[in-house]
């Protein structure tokens, strides 16, 4: 019974009602989606559970086997291309046939993180003509190593557009305007656009305007992997395949869940690797080291309080 469990492994954050049924002090490990969900974190603290957020893992070598964001983003990038090809309804590679030449599909990937690079690799394997963009300078070499062309305004600001943790910084309005103009012209010529851009703790950046969508040819497809965070595409709808002027905009929820068996397998391995550092192997009992940098980075609630410094309630001066 869950009421007697010392450790509870979850896919998504438990509801307040669920958490109330857990034993006080139980370790609850899963994707907690903490940003912007302070009331839900307060409910976890009130229930007396010790909650760990897998998406807050530090980007260090020791945590690579636990990195749920990478394992699931890989699948999301792959599935985005498969769904795009299905909605596109045409061949992706160029084909020379006796009946004529089939032109190669043009695929543009916006955001070259884990999901974006997997989308680039998958589209290339399927024979598409692939381009990609990102505000991080390191992404250029990664994109080109996969055989795609990199598209970006490469000025001085671009060269400084990456945090120490490897995430994209929010760019200035001036840079965004120049990049938007470049992208707007490029998008007009694309058959498939896949957007993957996310900024931790903030709504997804808006990359594709309604005007850009309407500039695309009928039959084109956009897949918005950030739709649950507000969307990179202005016209994307959560959980729907919308159509505007003959352009399909795919807004599926939980893209990795569309490859459920593989997603579950990888996520289970992430959880197992995390749980290993919380257990004393000699005594086979829980032994949480609260000074461990992985534990400190992921612990949200403990002893009835929110303990993560990024989510503690702000008090009056």
CSV table of C-alpha atoms in Angstrom, one decimal:
chain,number,residue,atom,x,y,z
A,1,UNK,CA,0.0,0.0,0.0
A,2,UNK,CA,1.2,3.5,-0.9
A,3,UNK,CA,0.4,4.6,2.7
A,4,UNK,CA,3.2,2.4,4.0
A,5,UNK,CA,5.8,3.2,1.3
A,6,UNK,CA,9.1,4.9,2.3
A,7,UNK,CA,9.8,5.9,-1.3
A,8,UNK,CA,7.2,6.7,-4.0
A,9,UNK,CA,8.4,7.1,-7.6
A,10,UNK,CA,6.1,9.2,-9.8
A,11,UNK,CA,6.0,10.3,-13.4
A,12,UNK,CA,4.3,13.6,-12.6
A,13,UNK,CA,3.8,15.6,-9.4
A,14,UNK,CA,1.2,14.0,-7.0
A,15,UNK,CA,-2.0,16.0,-6.4
A,16,UNK,CA,-2.6,17.4,-2.9
A,17,UNK,CA,-5.1,14.6,-2.4
A,18,UNK,CA,-2.6,12.0,-3.3
A,19,UNK,CA,0.2,13.5,-1.2
A,20,UNK,CA,-2.1,13.5,1.9
A,21,UNK,CA,-2.4,9.7,1.7
A,22,UNK,CA,1.4,9.3,1.8
A,23,UNK,CA,3.3,8.6,5.0
A,24,UNK,CA,4.9,11.6,6.7
A,25,UNK,CA,8.5,11.8,5.6
A,26,UNK,CA,8.1,9.6,2.6
A,27,UNK,CA,10.5,10.3,-0.3
A,28,UNK,CA,8.5,11.3,-3.4
A,29,UNK,CA,10.6,11.4,-6.6
A,30,UNK,CA,9.3,12.5,-10.0
A,31,UNK,CA,8.8,15.3,-12.5
A,32,UNK,CA,7.4,18.0,-10.1
A,33,UNK,CA,7.0,20.9,-12.6
A,34,UNK,CA,7.8,23.4,-9.9
A,35,UNK,CA,8.1,26.6,-11.8
A,36,UNK,CA,5.0,28.7,-11.4
A,37,UNK,CA,3.3,26.1,-9.3
A,38,UNK,CA,4.0,27.4,-5.8
A,39,UNK,CA,0.5,26.4,-4.4
A,40,UNK,CA,1.2,22.8,-5.4
A,41,UNK,CA,4.6,22.9,-3.7
A,42,UNK,CA,3.0,24.3,-0.6
A,43,UNK,CA,0.6,21.4,-0.6
A,44,UNK,CA,3.5,18.9,-0.8
A,45,UNK,CA,5.1,20.6,2.1
A,46,UNK,CA,1.9,20.5,4.1
A,47,UNK,CA,1.5,16.8,3.5
A,48,UNK,CA,4.9,16.3,5.2
A,49,UNK,CA,6.5,14.5,2.3
A,50,UNK,CA,10.1,14.9,1.1
A,51,UNK,CA,9.8,15.8,-2.6
A,52,UNK,CA,12.6,15.6,-5.2
A,53,UNK,CA,12.2,17.2,-8.6
A,54,UNK,CA,14.0,15.2,-11.3
A,55,UNK,CA,14.0,18.1,-13.7
A,56,UNK,CA,16.2,20.2,-11.3
A,57,UNK,CA,19.2,17.8,-11.6
A,58,UNK,CA,22.5,19.7,-11.9
A,59,UNK,CA,24.4,19.4,-15.2
A,60,UNK,CA,27.3,17.4,-13.8
A,61,UNK,CA,28.9,14.1,-15.0
A,62,UNK,CA,27.7,12.1,-12.0
A,63,UNK,CA,24.1,13.0,-12.8
A,64,UNK,CA,24.1,12.1,-16.4
A,65,UNK,CA,22.4,8.7,-15.9
A,66,UNK,CA,19.6,10.4,-13.9
A,67,UNK,CA,19.0,13.2,-16.5
A,68,UNK,CA,15.4,12.8,-17.3
A,69,UNK,CA,15.2,16.0,-19.3
A,70,UNK,CA,17.7,14.6,-21.8
A,71,UNK,CA,16.3,11.1,-22.0
A,72,UNK,CA,12.8,12.4,-22.6
A,73,UNK,CA,13.8,15.3,-24.9
A,74,UNK,CA,15.6,12.8,-27.1
A,75,UNK,CA,12.4,11.0,-27.7
A,76,UNK,CA,10.4,14.2,-28.1
A,77,UNK,CA,12.7,15.3,-30.9
A,78,UNK,CA,12.5,12.0,-32.7
A,79,UNK,CA,8.7,11.8,-32.4
A,80,UNK,CA,8.3,15.3,-33.6
A,81,UNK,CA,9.8,14.4,-36.9
A,82,UNK,CA,7.7,11.3,-37.2
A,83,UNK,CA,4.5,13.2,-36.5
A,84,UNK,CA,5.6,15.9,-38.9
A,85,UNK,CA,6.2,13.4,-41.6
A,86,UNK,CA,2.7,11.9,-41.0
A,87,UNK,CA,0.9,15.2,-41.2
A,88,UNK,CA,3.0,16.4,-44.2
A,89,UNK,CA,1.8,13.4,-46.2
A,90,UNK,CA,4.6,13.6,-48.8
A,91,UNK,CA,8.0,11.9,-49.1
A,92,UNK,CA,10.9,13.5,-47.2
A,93,UNK,CA,13.9,12.5,-49.3
A,94,UNK,CA,14.5,13.5,-52.9
A,95,UNK,CA,13.7,10.6,-55.2
A,96,UNK,CA,14.6,10.2,-58.9
A,97,UNK,CA,12.0,8.0,-60.5
A,98,UNK,CA,10.9,7.1,-64.0
A,99,UNK,CA,7.7,9.1,-63.4
A,100,UNK,CA,9.6,12.2,-62.4
A,101,UNK,CA,11.7,13.7,-59.5
A,102,UNK,CA,10.3,14.0,-56.0
A,103,UNK,CA,11.8,17.1,-54.4
A,104,UNK,CA,13.3,16.7,-50.9
A,105,UNK,CA,11.4,18.2,-48.0
A,106,UNK,CA,12.9,21.2,-46.3
A,107,UNK,CA,12.9,20.9,-42.5
A,108,UNK,CA,13.8,23.7,-40.2
A,109,UNK,CA,14.5,23.0,-36.5
A,110,UNK,CA,14.3,25.9,-34.0
A,111,UNK,CA,16.3,25.3,-30.9
A,112,UNK,CA,19.3,22.9,-31.0
A,113,UNK,CA,19.2,21.5,-27.5
A,114,UNK,CA,18.8,17.7,-26.9
A,115,UNK,CA,15.3,17.6,-28.6
A,116,UNK,CA,16.4,19.8,-31.5
A,117,UNK,CA,19.5,17.9,-32.3
A,118,UNK,CA,17.6,14.6,-32.2
A,119,UNK,CA,15.1,16.2,-34.6
A,120,UNK,CA,17.9,17.3,-36.9
A,121,UNK,CA,19.5,13.8,-36.8
A,122,UNK,CA,16.1,12.0,-37.5
A,123,UNK,CA,15.1,14.3,-40.3
A,124,UNK,CA,18.5,13.9,-41.9
A,125,UNK,CA,18.2,10.1,-41.6
A,126,UNK,CA,14.9,10.3,-43.5
A,127,UNK,CA,16.6,12.2,-46.3
A,128,UNK,CA,15.2,15.8,-45.7
A,129,UNK,CA,17.1,19.0,-46.4
A,130,UNK,CA,17.6,20.3,-42.8
A,131,UNK,CA,18.5,23.6,-41.3
A,132,UNK,CA,18.5,24.6,-37.7
A,133,UNK,CA,18.8,27.7,-35.5
A,134,UNK,CA,19.7,28.4,-31.8
A,135,UNK,CA,21.0,31.4,-29.9
A,136,UNK,CA,23.9,29.4,-28.3
A,137,UNK,CA,27.2,29.5,-30.2
A,138,UNK,CA,28.1,25.9,-29.3
A,139,UNK,CA,25.0,24.8,-31.2
A,140,UNK,CA,26.4,25.8,-34.6
A,141,UNK,CA,29.1,23.1,-34.6
A,142,UNK,CA,26.7,20.5,-33.2
A,143,UNK,CA,24.1,21.2,-36.0
A,144,UNK,CA,26.8,21.2,-38.7
A,145,UNK,CA,28.2,17.9,-37.4
A,146,UNK,CA,24.9,16.3,-38.1
A,147,UNK,CA,24.9,17.5,-41.7
A,148,UNK,CA,22.5,20.4,-41.3
A,149,UNK,CA,23.0,24.1,-42.1
A,150,UNK,CA,23.0,26.6,-39.2
A,151,UNK,CA,20.9,29.7,-39.5
A,152,UNK,CA,21.4,32.6,-37.1
A,153,UNK,CA,22.5,36.3,-36.7
A,154,UNK,CA,26.1,35.7,-35.6
A,155,UNK,CA,27.0,39.0,-33.9
A,156,UNK,CA,28.8,39.8,-30.7
A,157,UNK,CA,25.7,39.2,-28.6
A,158,UNK,CA,25.3,35.7,-30.2
A,159,UNK,CA,28.8,34.8,-29.0
A,160,UNK,CA,27.8,35.4,-25.3
A,161,UNK,CA,24.4,33.8,-25.5
A,162,UNK,CA,24.9,30.8,-23.2
A,163,UNK,CA,24.8,30.4,-19.4
A,164,UNK,CA,27.5,28.5,-17.5
A,165,UNK,CA,25.0,25.6,-17.1
A,166,UNK,CA,24.7,25.4,-20.9
A,167,UNK,CA,21.3,26.9,-21.2
A,168,UNK,CA,20.3,29.7,-23.6
A,169,UNK,CA,20.1,33.2,-22.2
A,170,UNK,CA,17.2,35.5,-23.0
A,171,UNK,CA,18.4,37.8,-25.8
A,172,UNK,CA,18.0,41.6,-26.2
A,173,UNK,CA,15.0,42.9,-28.1
A,174,UNK,CA,17.3,44.2,-30.8
A,175,UNK,CA,18.9,40.8,-31.4
A,176,UNK,CA,15.5,39.2,-31.3
A,177,UNK,CA,14.2,41.6,-34.0
A,178,UNK,CA,17.2,40.8,-36.3
A,179,UNK,CA,16.8,37.1,-35.7
A,180,UNK,CA,13.1,37.2,-36.2
A,181,UNK,CA,13.5,38.9,-39.6
A,182,UNK,CA,16.0,36.3,-40.7
A,183,UNK,CA,13.8,33.5,-39.6
A,184,UNK,CA,10.7,35.0,-41.1
A,185,UNK,CA,12.3,34.9,-44.6
A,186,UNK,CA,13.6,31.4,-44.0
A,187,UNK,CA,10.3,29.9,-42.8
A,188,UNK,CA,8.5,31.0,-46.0
A,189,UNK,CA,10.5,28.3,-47.9
A,190,UNK,CA,10.1,25.5,-45.4
A,191,UNK,CA,7.9,22.4,-45.6
A,192,UNK,CA,8.3,21.4,-41.9
A,193,UNK,CA,9.2,23.5,-38.9
A,194,UNK,CA,9.9,22.0,-35.5
A,195,UNK,CA,10.2,24.3,-32.5
A,196,UNK,CA,11.9,23.2,-29.3
A,197,UNK,CA,12.9,26.4,-27.5
A,198,UNK,CA,12.4,26.5,-23.7
A,199,UNK,CA,13.8,28.8,-21.0
A,200,UNK,CA,13.8,27.2,-17.5
A,201,UNK,CA,11.3,28.9,-15.2
A,202,UNK,CA,9.8,31.1,-17.9
A,203,UNK,CA,7.1,30.8,-20.6
A,204,UNK,CA,8.3,29.4,-23.9
A,205,UNK,CA,9.7,32.2,-26.1
A,206,UNK,CA,7.5,33.1,-29.0
A,207,UNK,CA,9.3,32.2,-32.2
A,208,UNK,CA,6.7,31.9,-34.9
A,209,UNK,CA,4.0,34.7,-35.3
A,210,UNK,CA,0.7,34.3,-37.0
A,211,UNK,CA,2.1,36.3,-39.9
A,212,UNK,CA,4.9,33.7,-40.3
A,213,UNK,CA,2.4,30.8,-40.3
A,214,UNK,CA,0.4,32.5,-43.0
A,215,UNK,CA,3.5,33.1,-45.1
A,216,UNK,CA,4.1,29.3,-45.4
A,217,UNK,CA,2.9,27.2,-48.3
A,218,UNK,CA,-0.4,25.2,-47.9
A,219,UNK,CA,0.5,21.6,-46.9
A,220,UNK,CA,3.4,22.8,-44.6
A,221,UNK,CA,3.6,21.5,-41.0
A,222,UNK,CA,4.7,23.1,-37.7
A,223,UNK,CA,5.3,20.9,-34.7
A,224,UNK,CA,5.5,22.9,-31.4
A,225,UNK,CA,7.2,20.9,-28.7
A,226,UNK,CA,6.9,23.9,-26.3
A,227,UNK,CA,3.1,24.1,-26.5
A,228,UNK,CA,2.5,23.1,-22.9
A,229,UNK,CA,4.7,26.0,-21.8
A,230,UNK,CA,2.8,28.6,-23.8
A,231,UNK,CA,4.1,27.6,-27.2
A,232,UNK,CA,6.8,28.8,-29.6
A,233,UNK,CA,4.1,29.2,-32.2
A,234,UNK,CA,1.5,31.9,-31.7
A,235,UNK,CA,-1.3,29.8,-33.2
A,236,UNK,CA,-0.5,26.5,-31.6
A,237,UNK,CA,-3.2,24.9,-29.5
A,238,UNK,CA,-2.5,22.5,-26.7
A,239,UNK,CA,-3.5,18.9,-27.4
A,240,UNK,CA,-4.7,19.7,-31.0
A,241,UNK,CA,-3.6,19.7,-34.6
A,242,UNK,CA,-4.8,23.1,-35.7
A,243,UNK,CA,-4.9,24.2,-39.3
A,244,UNK,CA,-4.5,27.8,-40.5
A,245,UNK,CA,-4.5,28.6,-44.3
A,246,UNK,CA,-3.6,25.0,-45.1
A,247,UNK,CA,-0.7,24.9,-42.6
A,248,UNK,CA,-1.0,22.3,-39.9
A,249,UNK,CA,0.2,23.2,-36.4
A,250,UNK,CA,0.8,20.1,-34.2
A,251,UNK,CA,0.4,20.8,-30.5
A,252,UNK,CA,0.4,17.3,-28.9
A,253,UNK,CA,0.8,17.1,-25.2
A,254,UNK,CA,3.6,15.0,-23.6
A,255,UNK,CA,5.4,14.1,-26.8
A,256,UNK,CA,7.6,11.5,-25.2
A,257,UNK,CA,4.4,9.7,-24.0
A,258,UNK,CA,3.6,9.1,-27.6
A,259,UNK,CA,6.5,6.5,-27.4
A,260,UNK,CA,5.3,5.2,-24.1
A,261,UNK,CA,7.2,2.0,-23.9
A,262,UNK,CA,10.6,3.6,-24.7
A,263,UNK,CA,9.9,6.7,-22.6
A,264,UNK,CA,9.0,4.5,-19.6
A,265,UNK,CA,12.1,2.4,-19.9
A,266,UNK,CA,14.4,5.4,-20.0
A,267,UNK,CA,12.6,7.2,-17.2
A,268,UNK,CA,12.7,4.1,-15.0
A,269,UNK,CA,16.5,3.9,-15.5
A,270,UNK,CA,16.8,7.6,-14.6
A,271,UNK,CA,14.8,7.0,-11.4
A,272,UNK,CA,16.8,4.0,-10.5
A,273,UNK,CA,20.1,5.9,-10.9
A,274,UNK,CA,18.8,8.7,-8.6
A,275,UNK,CA,17.5,6.3,-6.0
A,276,UNK,CA,20.8,4.6,-5.8
A,277,UNK,CA,22.5,7.7,-4.3
A,278,UNK,CA,19.8,7.7,-1.5
A,279,UNK,CA,20.4,4.2,-0.3
A,280,UNK,CA,23.2,2.8,1.8
A,281,UNK,CA,24.2,-0.4,-0.1
A,282,UNK,CA,25.7,-2.1,3.0
A,283,UNK,CA,22.6,-1.7,5.2
A,284,UNK,CA,20.1,-1.6,2.3
A,285,UNK,CA,18.3,1.3,4.0
A,286,UNK,CA,17.6,4.9,3.1
A,287,UNK,CA,20.5,7.2,3.9
A,288,UNK,CA,20.0,10.6,2.3
A,289,UNK,CA,23.1,12.7,2.3
A,290,UNK,CA,21.7,16.2,2.5
A,291,UNK,CA,25.0,17.7,1.7
A,292,UNK,CA,25.2,15.9,-1.7
A,293,UNK,CA,25.1,18.4,-4.5
A,294,UNK,CA,22.5,16.4,-6.4
A,295,UNK,CA,20.3,16.1,-3.3
A,296,UNK,CA,20.5,19.8,-2.6
A,297,UNK,CA,19.7,20.7,-6.2
A,298,UNK,CA,16.6,18.5,-6.4
A,299,UNK,CA,15.0,18.6,-2.9
A,300,UNK,CA,11.9,20.7,-2.9
A,301,UNK,CA,10.2,20.0,0.4
A,302,UNK,CA,11.3,18.5,3.7
A,303,UNK,CA,9.9,18.4,7.3
A,304,UNK,CA,6.8,20.4,6.3
A,305,UNK,CA,8.6,23.2,4.5
A,306,UNK,CA,9.7,24.2,1.0
A,307,UNK,CA,13.5,23.9,1.3
A,308,UNK,CA,14.7,24.7,-2.3
A,309,UNK,CA,16.0,28.3,-2.3
A,310,UNK,CA,14.4,29.0,-5.7
A,311,UNK,CA,10.9,28.2,-4.5
A,312,UNK,CA,10.7,29.3,-0.9
A,313,UNK,CA,7.9,31.8,-0.2
A,314,UNK,CA,9.1,35.4,-0.3
A,315,UNK,CA,8.8,37.1,3.1
A,316,UNK,CA,8.3,40.7,3.8
A,317,UNK,CA,11.4,42.7,4.6
